[in-house]
Structures are given as structure tokens and as C-alpha cells.
């Protein structure tokens, strides 16, 4: 018997009460379904004429899509029949929709995210998963194809992020970077022709806006150091922040991994999580009181200095990441209270400890030495980072003109 394809609305609504559009493939009275990825209210479906009613706001686009999908399916069915292949409806569906060209954006995105997870790049995984979810919420379809991601699509997506989610320009760029990464991956897989690539000098250009990096001044740090009347949680958050600052802005995830046996010969020895670099830094005198504060809780030389990871499953990177992320959120909450009690107007977070070191160091430390302290792989990264905090030359130049 011949096989056939037909556009149908499946009677299985989603959480919003909308029904999925699908292509039904039938062979020998057995049917299987390929979901197109779009959902509609039943009142918009014209079952007699098998089309979306004109009253639907996107009827023209949806009907064009349905017509295209049905035409593609029938063409491939004719090709299969001409080869006299006696296969089932499910086998027909597999042959029709398993080609690379039918691979959706989200299928490639899921592979990309899974690879991040396998490589324990959990911080990036957490951020990029949210960005992929933004695309899904924007398109409302899991069947988004790469040819659909053109300049118009990307411009509309930027407007959506700006208006609907109130994202900063830097965050919007980060979302575009993830789409670009996944698109490049699809090109290498042969899923989409590189001629359709929507990014580039004459298309969508990704430009990172300059971000303001402002740390605390010496006077503000002194206020944080000397403030009294703190609760136990506020004191702990202040200690972790100062520990990070005194060591040139060690990231909070690395601070929490410091063990007592990492401290010997008057130095801190640790390996960075971000790039696995080994570091050895002198213990500043100001660190000593902080270490003494936690000495009574020390259970062994291999114990963590700070308590957040003491109950973590150290063989599970996800558990370590989750507990570190939770701790960072907790610290930032209490640092806000510390700042209020210290009468510091600037917002203080764990990450600001790194900016604060940059602000106070200004141009006092040679750039190659700052590269070592910041643990940057490239000195260019250090130059670009430190340029956010060096204002003396421009201030002097301004004064030389206007002070007359």
C-alpha cells in the first residue's frame, strides 16, 4: 500500500492549553507523527481546509510553514516509493527527518551543553543554559532551524531581550555569542551551509560594550576592615571578601577550596579552577587574624579553611559548583549589610574584591607583575583589565587644560 503525509493538530495540549501541529505519516493504516514545533488554540484550526484560520495573528507565516513542510514530506515519500522500499511508517519518519538539514538549533545546543557538562565547565554551563532557554522562550518552538536564524531573527531577539527581560547590552551580546557558537558548531556538522551565516562585518556584528569596573577606594576598604557590630554571618562574609582582596582578588570558588595544608612556609599554594594554574603567594600580615578566626574549627590539615565545602561531595563537581554558587549568593547578601553598617555607598559583592585590588593598585605595579597576581594567561588581558582602573594620565591631561 502507498504511504501518505497530512498536516494535523494533535489532541495533546501543552501546559498553556495549546495544541501541537504535526505531520502525520501513515503506512498500512499505521501512523506516526513528526511535530513541527508550533502550537495553536483549537479555535484557530480550520480542519476542513487543513489550515490555520486568518484570525490567527501569524496565520500567513504558519500556513506557509505547513505548506512547505508538507511539500517536503510528500517529495521525500515519492522518492522512497520510487525506490520501492517496503518500510513501516516509523522507518519512513526516520528516513524523512534524520538528515542533518532537519536538525534543529536546540538539538545542536543540547549537544553543546552536554559537552560542557562532561568537561565539568559548570559555571559556563549554568550561564549558557539560561541563554539557550531565552531563545526557546522567544521562538516558542523546539523545531527552530538554522536557516531561520537570520539577521531579522537576531535583531528581533535583541529587542525581545531588551524589552521583555530588561537585559544589559553586555548580557544581550553574551546571548548572541552563544547563538554564534552553536551556529558555528552546526556548520562544522554540515547541518547548515556557511553561506547562511548571519554574523559578520556586513551582517550582525558582535561588539562587546565597555563595562564599568569600579572597586572600592583605600578609605572604603579601611571602613570595611574596621566596622564593628557585625553579626556572625556578616563577619564571615567580610572575612571571605577580605581574604579574596588580600590575595589580589582570588575568585570565590577558589577561596572556598583553600585547605589548611595549602598554607605553609608563610605562603598560600593553590591551583586555579579556571585554568588549572599553580600559584604561590606570600601570606600578608592582614590574613593572619582571619585564619585564626577559623582555627578552632580545623579538624585536620586537609580540612577546608572556610566551612562552605566541608559537607560537599568532593567526587561530584556539580555538588561543589552548586554549594559554591549558593555560598557566593549568601556572601553578597551579607556584604550588602556590611557595607551599610560601614557607611560605604558602593555595592559590594565578592567579585568587587578583584576590582578593588585593580582600583587601588592603579599604575603602581608593573604590568607583568599584575599579570602574575591576576593569574592571566595573556598580558593583553591584564592590560585591558587594568585600563579600567588607571585614570591618572587622563586626569592630569584634563587638569592641564582647564586649570588656568
Tab-separated table of C-alpha atoms in Angstrom:
chain	number	residue	atom	x	y	z
A	1	UNK	CA	0.000	0.000	0.000
A	2	UNK	CA	1.103	3.609	-0.604
A	3	UNK	CA	2.065	5.879	2.228
A	4	UNK	CA	0.837	9.433	2.718
A	5	UNK	CA	1.505	12.552	4.751
A	6	UNK	CA	-1.006	15.005	6.179
A	7	UNK	CA	-0.958	18.083	8.414
A	8	UNK	CA	-2.909	17.524	11.633
A	9	UNK	CA	-3.464	19.059	15.053
A	10	UNK	CA	-2.678	16.575	17.798
A	11	UNK	CA	-5.162	16.460	20.673
A	12	UNK	CA	-2.487	16.590	23.368
A	13	UNK	CA	-2.296	20.157	24.731
A	14	UNK	CA	0.750	21.653	26.432
A	15	UNK	CA	0.718	23.445	29.801
A	16	UNK	CA	-0.692	26.583	28.169
A	17	UNK	CA	-3.617	24.624	26.687
A	18	UNK	CA	-2.330	24.948	23.120
A	19	UNK	CA	-2.274	22.043	20.669
A	20	UNK	CA	0.734	20.934	18.579
A	21	UNK	CA	0.816	20.975	14.784
A	22	UNK	CA	2.308	17.829	13.264
A	23	UNK	CA	2.816	15.886	10.065
A	24	UNK	CA	1.061	12.513	10.235
A	25	UNK	CA	2.771	9.787	8.233
A	26	UNK	CA	0.590	6.739	7.506
A	27	UNK	CA	1.534	3.373	6.034
A	28	UNK	CA	-0.722	0.289	6.072
A	29	UNK	CA	-3.120	2.067	8.458
A	30	UNK	CA	-0.309	2.651	10.961
A	31	UNK	CA	0.536	6.271	11.695
A	32	UNK	CA	3.377	8.143	13.305
A	33	UNK	CA	3.800	11.873	13.877
A	34	UNK	CA	6.529	14.441	13.314
A	35	UNK	CA	5.911	17.568	15.381
A	36	UNK	CA	6.548	20.831	13.580
A	37	UNK	CA	7.209	22.692	16.811
A	38	UNK	CA	4.319	25.176	16.789
A	39	UNK	CA	1.198	25.187	18.971
A	40	UNK	CA	-2.202	26.842	18.421
A	41	UNK	CA	-5.559	27.257	20.114
A	42	UNK	CA	-8.127	24.884	18.544
A	43	UNK	CA	-10.359	27.828	17.632
A	44	UNK	CA	-7.728	28.844	15.060
A	45	UNK	CA	-7.664	25.476	13.268
A	46	UNK	CA	-9.683	25.020	10.078
A	47	UNK	CA	-9.958	21.211	9.937
A	48	UNK	CA	-11.970	21.222	6.716
A	49	UNK	CA	-9.374	23.137	4.715
A	50	UNK	CA	-6.444	21.892	6.832
A	51	UNK	CA	-5.004	25.297	7.550
A	52	UNK	CA	-4.711	27.940	10.239
A	53	UNK	CA	-7.589	30.411	10.214
A	54	UNK	CA	-6.897	34.005	9.154
A	55	UNK	CA	-7.970	35.187	12.604
A	56	UNK	CA	-4.689	33.820	13.992
A	57	UNK	CA	-2.103	36.666	14.267
A	58	UNK	CA	0.549	34.606	12.457
A	59	UNK	CA	-1.705	32.688	10.076
A	60	UNK	CA	0.192	33.567	6.890
A	61	UNK	CA	3.555	32.528	8.273
A	62	UNK	CA	2.219	29.336	9.837
A	63	UNK	CA	0.326	28.277	6.709
A	64	UNK	CA	3.417	28.896	4.587
A	65	UNK	CA	5.446	26.787	7.014
A	66	UNK	CA	2.842	23.999	6.983
A	67	UNK	CA	2.691	24.025	3.185
A	68	UNK	CA	6.490	23.867	2.949
A	69	UNK	CA	6.776	21.037	5.484
A	70	UNK	CA	4.028	19.011	3.798
A	71	UNK	CA	5.549	19.553	0.360
A	72	UNK	CA	8.957	18.406	1.631
A	73	UNK	CA	7.423	15.306	3.239
A	74	UNK	CA	5.466	14.335	0.109
A	75	UNK	CA	8.503	14.826	-2.106
A	76	UNK	CA	10.578	12.535	0.095
A	77	UNK	CA	7.745	9.981	0.225
A	78	UNK	CA	7.650	9.894	-3.579
A	79	UNK	CA	11.417	9.360	-3.633
A	80	UNK	CA	11.096	6.452	-1.202
A	81	UNK	CA	8.229	4.916	-3.169
A	82	UNK	CA	10.164	5.203	-6.421
A	83	UNK	CA	12.885	3.136	-4.765
A	84	UNK	CA	10.187	0.531	-3.954
A	85	UNK	CA	11.151	0.429	-0.311
A	86	UNK	CA	8.663	-1.559	1.781
A	87	UNK	CA	9.214	0.052	5.155
A	88	UNK	CA	6.998	0.937	8.111
A	89	UNK	CA	5.609	4.355	8.996
A	90	UNK	CA	8.202	4.758	11.766
A	91	UNK	CA	11.022	3.861	9.360
A	92	UNK	CA	9.647	6.362	6.854
A	93	UNK	CA	9.634	9.057	9.558
A	94	UNK	CA	13.221	8.229	10.474
A	95	UNK	CA	14.362	8.492	6.871
A	96	UNK	CA	12.423	11.701	6.322
A	97	UNK	CA	13.667	13.570	9.373
A	98	UNK	CA	17.068	12.178	10.315
A	99	UNK	CA	19.050	14.170	7.739
A	100	UNK	CA	21.472	16.795	9.058
A	101	UNK	CA	19.475	19.574	7.399
A	102	UNK	CA	16.467	18.792	9.596
A	103	UNK	CA	18.499	19.057	12.795
A	104	UNK	CA	17.114	21.872	14.926
A	105	UNK	CA	19.031	24.602	16.720
A	106	UNK	CA	18.086	23.080	20.073
A	107	UNK	CA	19.395	19.621	19.154
A	108	UNK	CA	22.829	21.115	18.435
A	109	UNK	CA	22.511	23.342	21.510
A	110	UNK	CA	21.801	20.340	23.740
A	111	UNK	CA	24.908	18.579	22.407
A	112	UNK	CA	26.927	21.714	23.128
A	113	UNK	CA	25.590	21.980	26.689
A	114	UNK	CA	26.129	18.269	27.284
A	115	UNK	CA	29.762	18.653	26.231
A	116	UNK	CA	30.224	21.482	28.739
A	117	UNK	CA	28.783	19.234	31.435
A	118	UNK	CA	31.079	16.330	30.529
A	119	UNK	CA	34.079	18.662	30.741
A	120	UNK	CA	32.887	19.995	34.127
A	121	UNK	CA	32.654	23.547	32.799
A	122	UNK	CA	29.738	24.028	35.136
A	123	UNK	CA	29.875	27.808	35.513
A	124	UNK	CA	29.693	28.296	31.761
A	125	UNK	CA	27.065	25.543	31.524
A	126	UNK	CA	24.839	27.358	34.005
A	127	UNK	CA	25.151	30.660	32.119
A	128	UNK	CA	24.791	29.256	28.595
A	129	UNK	CA	21.851	27.017	29.502
A	130	UNK	CA	19.939	30.138	30.569
A	131	UNK	CA	20.841	31.828	27.258
A	132	UNK	CA	19.618	28.862	25.206
A	133	UNK	CA	16.404	28.976	27.235
A	134	UNK	CA	15.980	32.623	26.224
A	135	UNK	CA	16.000	31.529	22.566
A	136	UNK	CA	13.406	28.845	23.306
A	137	UNK	CA	11.103	31.299	25.083
A	138	UNK	CA	11.493	33.755	22.216
A	139	UNK	CA	10.720	31.266	19.446
A	140	UNK	CA	8.201	29.155	21.413
A	141	UNK	CA	9.309	26.239	19.271
A	142	UNK	CA	11.817	23.430	19.713
A	143	UNK	CA	11.990	22.982	15.944
A	144	UNK	CA	13.862	26.219	15.198
A	145	UNK	CA	16.062	25.573	12.157
A	146	UNK	CA	19.355	27.293	11.419
A	147	UNK	CA	18.198	28.958	8.170
A	148	UNK	CA	15.521	30.689	10.272
A	149	UNK	CA	18.251	32.333	12.342
A	150	UNK	CA	18.927	35.265	10.028
A	151	UNK	CA	19.637	38.966	10.575
A	152	UNK	CA	15.952	39.790	11.071
A	153	UNK	CA	15.565	36.997	13.630
A	154	UNK	CA	18.620	38.168	15.599
A	155	UNK	CA	17.530	41.810	15.617
A	156	UNK	CA	14.080	40.818	16.873
A	157	UNK	CA	15.721	38.593	19.506
A	158	UNK	CA	17.859	41.501	20.752
A	159	UNK	CA	14.771	43.692	21.056
A	160	UNK	CA	12.990	40.883	22.927
A	161	UNK	CA	15.832	40.555	25.454
A	162	UNK	CA	15.979	44.303	25.911
A	163	UNK	CA	12.237	44.868	26.353
A	164	UNK	CA	10.986	41.594	27.855
A	165	UNK	CA	13.905	40.712	30.147
A	166	UNK	CA	15.448	44.170	30.608
A	167	UNK	CA	18.933	42.758	29.970
A	168	UNK	CA	22.018	44.950	29.770
A	169	UNK	CA	23.783	45.394	26.434
A	170	UNK	CA	26.623	43.162	27.664
A	171	UNK	CA	24.152	40.394	28.580
A	172	UNK	CA	22.492	40.694	25.175
A	173	UNK	CA	25.882	40.298	23.490
A	174	UNK	CA	26.587	37.211	25.624
A	175	UNK	CA	23.330	35.686	24.332
A	176	UNK	CA	24.380	36.374	20.731
A	177	UNK	CA	27.790	34.805	21.379
A	178	UNK	CA	26.132	31.541	22.443
A	179	UNK	CA	23.972	31.510	19.298
A	180	UNK	CA	27.084	32.172	17.199
A	181	UNK	CA	28.973	29.348	18.936
A	182	UNK	CA	26.148	26.879	18.293
A	183	UNK	CA	25.760	28.099	14.692
A	184	UNK	CA	29.476	27.543	14.029
A	185	UNK	CA	29.124	24.080	15.503
A	186	UNK	CA	26.227	23.370	13.129
A	187	UNK	CA	28.303	24.493	10.134
A	188	UNK	CA	31.079	22.064	11.068
A	189	UNK	CA	28.482	19.288	11.411
A	190	UNK	CA	27.128	20.018	7.939
A	191	UNK	CA	23.739	20.967	9.363
A	192	UNK	CA	23.691	24.381	7.673
A	193	UNK	CA	25.530	25.991	4.765
A	194	UNK	CA	28.087	28.571	5.880
A	195	UNK	CA	26.692	30.920	3.203
A	196	UNK	CA	23.704	31.447	5.522
A	197	UNK	CA	25.941	32.519	8.429
A	198	UNK	CA	24.174	35.600	9.899
A	199	UNK	CA	27.190	37.025	11.716
A	200	UNK	CA	29.960	39.160	10.227
A	201	UNK	CA	31.048	42.643	9.212
A	202	UNK	CA	28.173	43.131	6.761
A	203	UNK	CA	25.560	41.312	8.875
A	204	UNK	CA	25.147	41.050	12.652
A	205	UNK	CA	28.348	42.272	14.277
A	206	UNK	CA	29.030	41.269	17.857
A	207	UNK	CA	30.645	44.139	19.704
A	208	UNK	CA	31.304	43.916	23.410
A	209	UNK	CA	30.289	47.180	25.091
A	210	UNK	CA	32.750	48.657	27.529
A	211	UNK	CA	31.786	47.596	31.028
A	212	UNK	CA	32.336	49.778	34.046
A	213	UNK	CA	34.566	48.116	36.611
A	214	UNK	CA	34.587	50.069	39.844
A	215	UNK	CA	36.228	48.868	43.029
A	216	UNK	CA	36.472	50.341	46.490
A	217	UNK	CA	38.993	53.021	47.448
A	218	UNK	CA	41.567	52.583	50.232
A	219	UNK	CA	39.368	54.584	52.577
A	220	UNK	CA	36.351	52.395	51.824
A	221	UNK	CA	38.340	49.196	52.397
A	222	UNK	CA	39.518	50.584	55.742
A	223	UNK	CA	35.885	51.144	56.703
A	224	UNK	CA	35.079	47.527	55.821
A	225	UNK	CA	38.081	46.307	57.814
A	226	UNK	CA	37.240	48.308	60.941
A	227	UNK	CA	33.429	48.225	61.026
A	228	UNK	CA	32.030	46.831	64.271
A	229	UNK	CA	28.677	45.464	65.387
A	230	UNK	CA	28.543	42.781	62.715
A	231	UNK	CA	26.555	39.588	63.097
A	232	UNK	CA	28.283	36.211	62.777
A	233	UNK	CA	27.129	35.834	59.165
A	234	UNK	CA	28.227	39.368	58.295
A	235	UNK	CA	31.629	38.811	59.892
A	236	UNK	CA	32.094	35.594	57.931
A	237	UNK	CA	31.164	37.285	54.632
A	238	UNK	CA	33.534	40.175	55.435
A	239	UNK	CA	36.351	37.696	56.198
A	240	UNK	CA	35.904	35.815	52.921
A	241	UNK	CA	35.790	39.099	50.981
A	242	UNK	CA	38.956	40.414	52.624
A	243	UNK	CA	40.695	37.061	52.093
A	244	UNK	CA	39.951	37.392	48.390
A	245	UNK	CA	41.064	41.038	48.248
A	246	UNK	CA	44.310	40.479	50.194
A	247	UNK	CA	45.272	37.829	47.629
A	248	UNK	CA	44.712	40.117	44.614
A	249	UNK	CA	41.106	39.105	44.066
A	250	UNK	CA	41.077	35.303	44.164
A	251	UNK	CA	37.753	34.081	42.802
A	252	UNK	CA	35.292	32.946	45.458
A	253	UNK	CA	35.216	29.386	44.072
A	254	UNK	CA	38.970	29.154	44.702
A	255	UNK	CA	38.797	30.834	48.112
A	256	UNK	CA	36.364	28.194	49.333
A	257	UNK	CA	38.673	25.391	48.162
A	258	UNK	CA	41.663	26.599	50.223
A	259	UNK	CA	42.741	23.941	52.712
A	260	UNK	CA	44.966	24.307	55.749
A	261	UNK	CA	47.713	22.242	54.127
A	262	UNK	CA	47.772	24.736	51.228
A	263	UNK	CA	49.307	27.199	53.697
A	264	UNK	CA	52.946	26.555	54.576
A	265	UNK	CA	56.323	28.336	54.621
A	266	UNK	CA	54.450	31.609	55.012
A	267	UNK	CA	52.761	31.192	51.620
A	268	UNK	CA	49.454	30.149	50.078
A	269	UNK	CA	49.802	27.477	47.403
A	270	UNK	CA	46.746	26.742	45.299
A	271	UNK	CA	45.592	25.734	41.827
A	272	UNK	CA	43.115	27.944	39.974
A	273	UNK	CA	39.865	26.310	38.948
A	274	UNK	CA	39.561	28.420	35.793
A	275	UNK	CA	42.817	27.450	34.070
A	276	UNK	CA	44.463	24.943	36.455
A	277	UNK	CA	47.436	27.255	37.046
A	278	UNK	CA	49.518	26.700	40.186
A	279	UNK	CA	50.017	29.816	42.303
A	280	UNK	CA	52.177	30.621	45.313
A	281	UNK	CA	51.524	33.889	47.166
A	282	UNK	CA	53.004	35.331	50.343
A	283	UNK	CA	50.643	35.366	53.335
A	284	UNK	CA	50.042	39.071	54.120
A	285	UNK	CA	50.020	40.035	57.803
A	286	UNK	CA	46.351	41.036	57.486
A	287	UNK	CA	45.424	37.433	56.619
A	288	UNK	CA	46.680	36.038	59.942
A	289	UNK	CA	43.722	37.233	62.108
A	290	UNK	CA	41.288	35.797	59.548
A	291	UNK	CA	42.972	32.389	59.671
A	292	UNK	CA	42.952	32.449	63.484
A	293	UNK	CA	39.212	33.095	63.409
A	294	UNK	CA	38.644	29.653	61.809
A	295	UNK	CA	41.399	27.717	63.596
A	296	UNK	CA	39.089	26.236	66.242
A	297	UNK	CA	37.017	24.536	63.517
A	298	UNK	CA	40.057	22.916	61.919
A	299	UNK	CA	39.623	19.123	62.032
A	300	UNK	CA	42.727	18.120	60.076
A	301	UNK	CA	45.437	19.576	57.850
A	302	UNK	CA	43.396	18.618	54.776
A	303	UNK	CA	40.289	20.377	56.097
A	304	UNK	CA	38.940	23.451	54.293
A	305	UNK	CA	39.677	26.802	55.962
A	306	UNK	CA	36.150	28.054	55.287
A	307	UNK	CA	33.118	25.869	56.093
A	308	UNK	CA	31.048	26.004	52.879
A	309	UNK	CA	32.552	22.922	51.189
A	310	UNK	CA	33.123	20.783	54.284
A	311	UNK	CA	29.959	18.782	53.622
A	312	UNK	CA	30.254	18.765	49.836
A	313	UNK	CA	30.584	15.541	47.847
A	314	UNK	CA	34.103	16.189	46.588
A	315	UNK	CA	33.800	13.495	43.931
A	316	UNK	CA	30.824	15.314	42.407
A	317	UNK	CA	31.786	18.544	40.577
A	318	UNK	CA	28.116	19.509	40.347
A	319	UNK	CA	27.732	19.449	44.119
A	320	UNK	CA	30.869	21.550	44.587
A	321	UNK	CA	29.663	24.044	41.984
A	322	UNK	CA	26.170	24.261	43.495
A	323	UNK	CA	27.456	24.800	47.032
A	324	UNK	CA	29.970	27.421	45.840
A	325	UNK	CA	27.266	29.263	43.887
A	326	UNK	CA	24.913	29.194	46.883
A	327	UNK	CA	27.703	30.469	49.128
A	328	UNK	CA	28.504	33.343	46.762
A	329	UNK	CA	24.858	34.411	46.772
A	330	UNK	CA	24.813	34.253	50.575
A	331	UNK	CA	28.028	36.282	50.880
A	332	UNK	CA	26.695	39.009	48.590
A	333	UNK	CA	23.553	39.260	50.698
A	334	UNK	CA	25.517	39.814	53.911
A	335	UNK	CA	28.118	42.065	52.257
A	336	UNK	CA	25.308	44.462	51.430
A	337	UNK	CA	24.565	44.671	55.164
A	338	UNK	CA	28.267	45.076	55.975
A	339	UNK	CA	28.514	47.994	53.528
A	340	UNK	CA	25.503	49.643	55.128
A	341	UNK	CA	26.994	49.378	58.623
A	342	UNK	CA	30.378	50.612	57.346
A	343	UNK	CA	28.648	53.544	55.612
A	344	UNK	CA	30.053	52.561	52.222
A	345	UNK	CA	27.685	53.661	49.469
A	346	UNK	CA	29.062	51.422	46.704
A	347	UNK	CA	27.595	47.997	46.053
A	348	UNK	CA	29.910	45.306	47.451
A	349	UNK	CA	29.966	41.771	46.067
A	350	UNK	CA	32.569	39.031	46.128
A	351	UNK	CA	33.617	39.901	42.571
A	352	UNK	CA	34.214	43.533	43.584
A	353	UNK	CA	37.188	42.316	45.660
A	354	UNK	CA	39.046	41.749	42.381
A	355	UNK	CA	38.041	45.169	41.022
A	356	UNK	CA	39.080	46.758	44.313
A	357	UNK	CA	42.595	45.372	44.007
A	358	UNK	CA	42.752	46.823	40.494
A	359	UNK	CA	41.454	50.209	41.655
A	360	UNK	CA	43.982	50.579	44.474
A	361	UNK	CA	46.949	49.201	42.520
A	362	UNK	CA	46.279	51.617	39.606
A	363	UNK	CA	49.665	52.006	37.842
A	364	UNK	CA	51.815	51.365	40.932
A	365	UNK	CA	52.640	47.742	39.995
A	366	UNK	CA	54.419	46.723	36.754
A	367	UNK	CA	52.011	45.148	34.299
A	368	UNK	CA	53.946	41.855	34.100
A	369	UNK	CA	53.713	41.557	37.896
A	370	UNK	CA	49.986	42.270	37.793
A	371	UNK	CA	49.636	39.504	35.216
A	372	UNK	CA	51.077	37.070	37.765
A	373	UNK	CA	48.885	38.365	40.588
A	374	UNK	CA	45.717	38.228	38.464
A	375	UNK	CA	46.704	34.809	37.092
A	376	UNK	CA	46.016	35.945	33.497
A	377	UNK	CA	47.279	33.719	30.675
A	378	UNK	CA	47.880	36.723	28.402
A	379	UNK	CA	49.443	40.056	29.308
A	380	UNK	CA	46.997	41.654	26.847
A	381	UNK	CA	44.176	40.516	29.120
A	382	UNK	CA	45.925	42.209	32.047
A	383	UNK	CA	46.467	45.451	30.116
A	384	UNK	CA	42.823	45.586	29.052
A	385	UNK	CA	41.612	44.718	32.552
A	386	UNK	CA	43.841	47.213	34.358
A	387	UNK	CA	42.957	50.016	31.932
A	388	UNK	CA	39.597	50.145	33.702
A	389	UNK	CA	41.287	51.413	36.857
A	390	UNK	CA	44.082	53.728	35.626
A	391	UNK	CA	42.819	57.286	35.325
A	392	UNK	CA	45.804	59.392	36.457
A	393	UNK	CA	47.113	60.221	32.966
A	394	UNK	CA	43.713	61.317	31.680
A	395	UNK	CA	43.024	63.252	34.894
A	396	UNK	CA	46.377	65.101	34.616
A	397	UNK	CA	45.751	65.821	30.930
A	398	UNK	CA	42.316	67.266	31.737
A	399	UNK	CA	43.683	69.402	34.554
A	400	UNK	CA	46.459	70.769	32.325
A	401	UNK	CA	43.850	72.262	30.013
A	402	UNK	CA	41.099	73.535	32.301
A	403	UNK	CA	43.097	74.708	35.324
A	404	UNK	CA	44.027	78.226	34.225
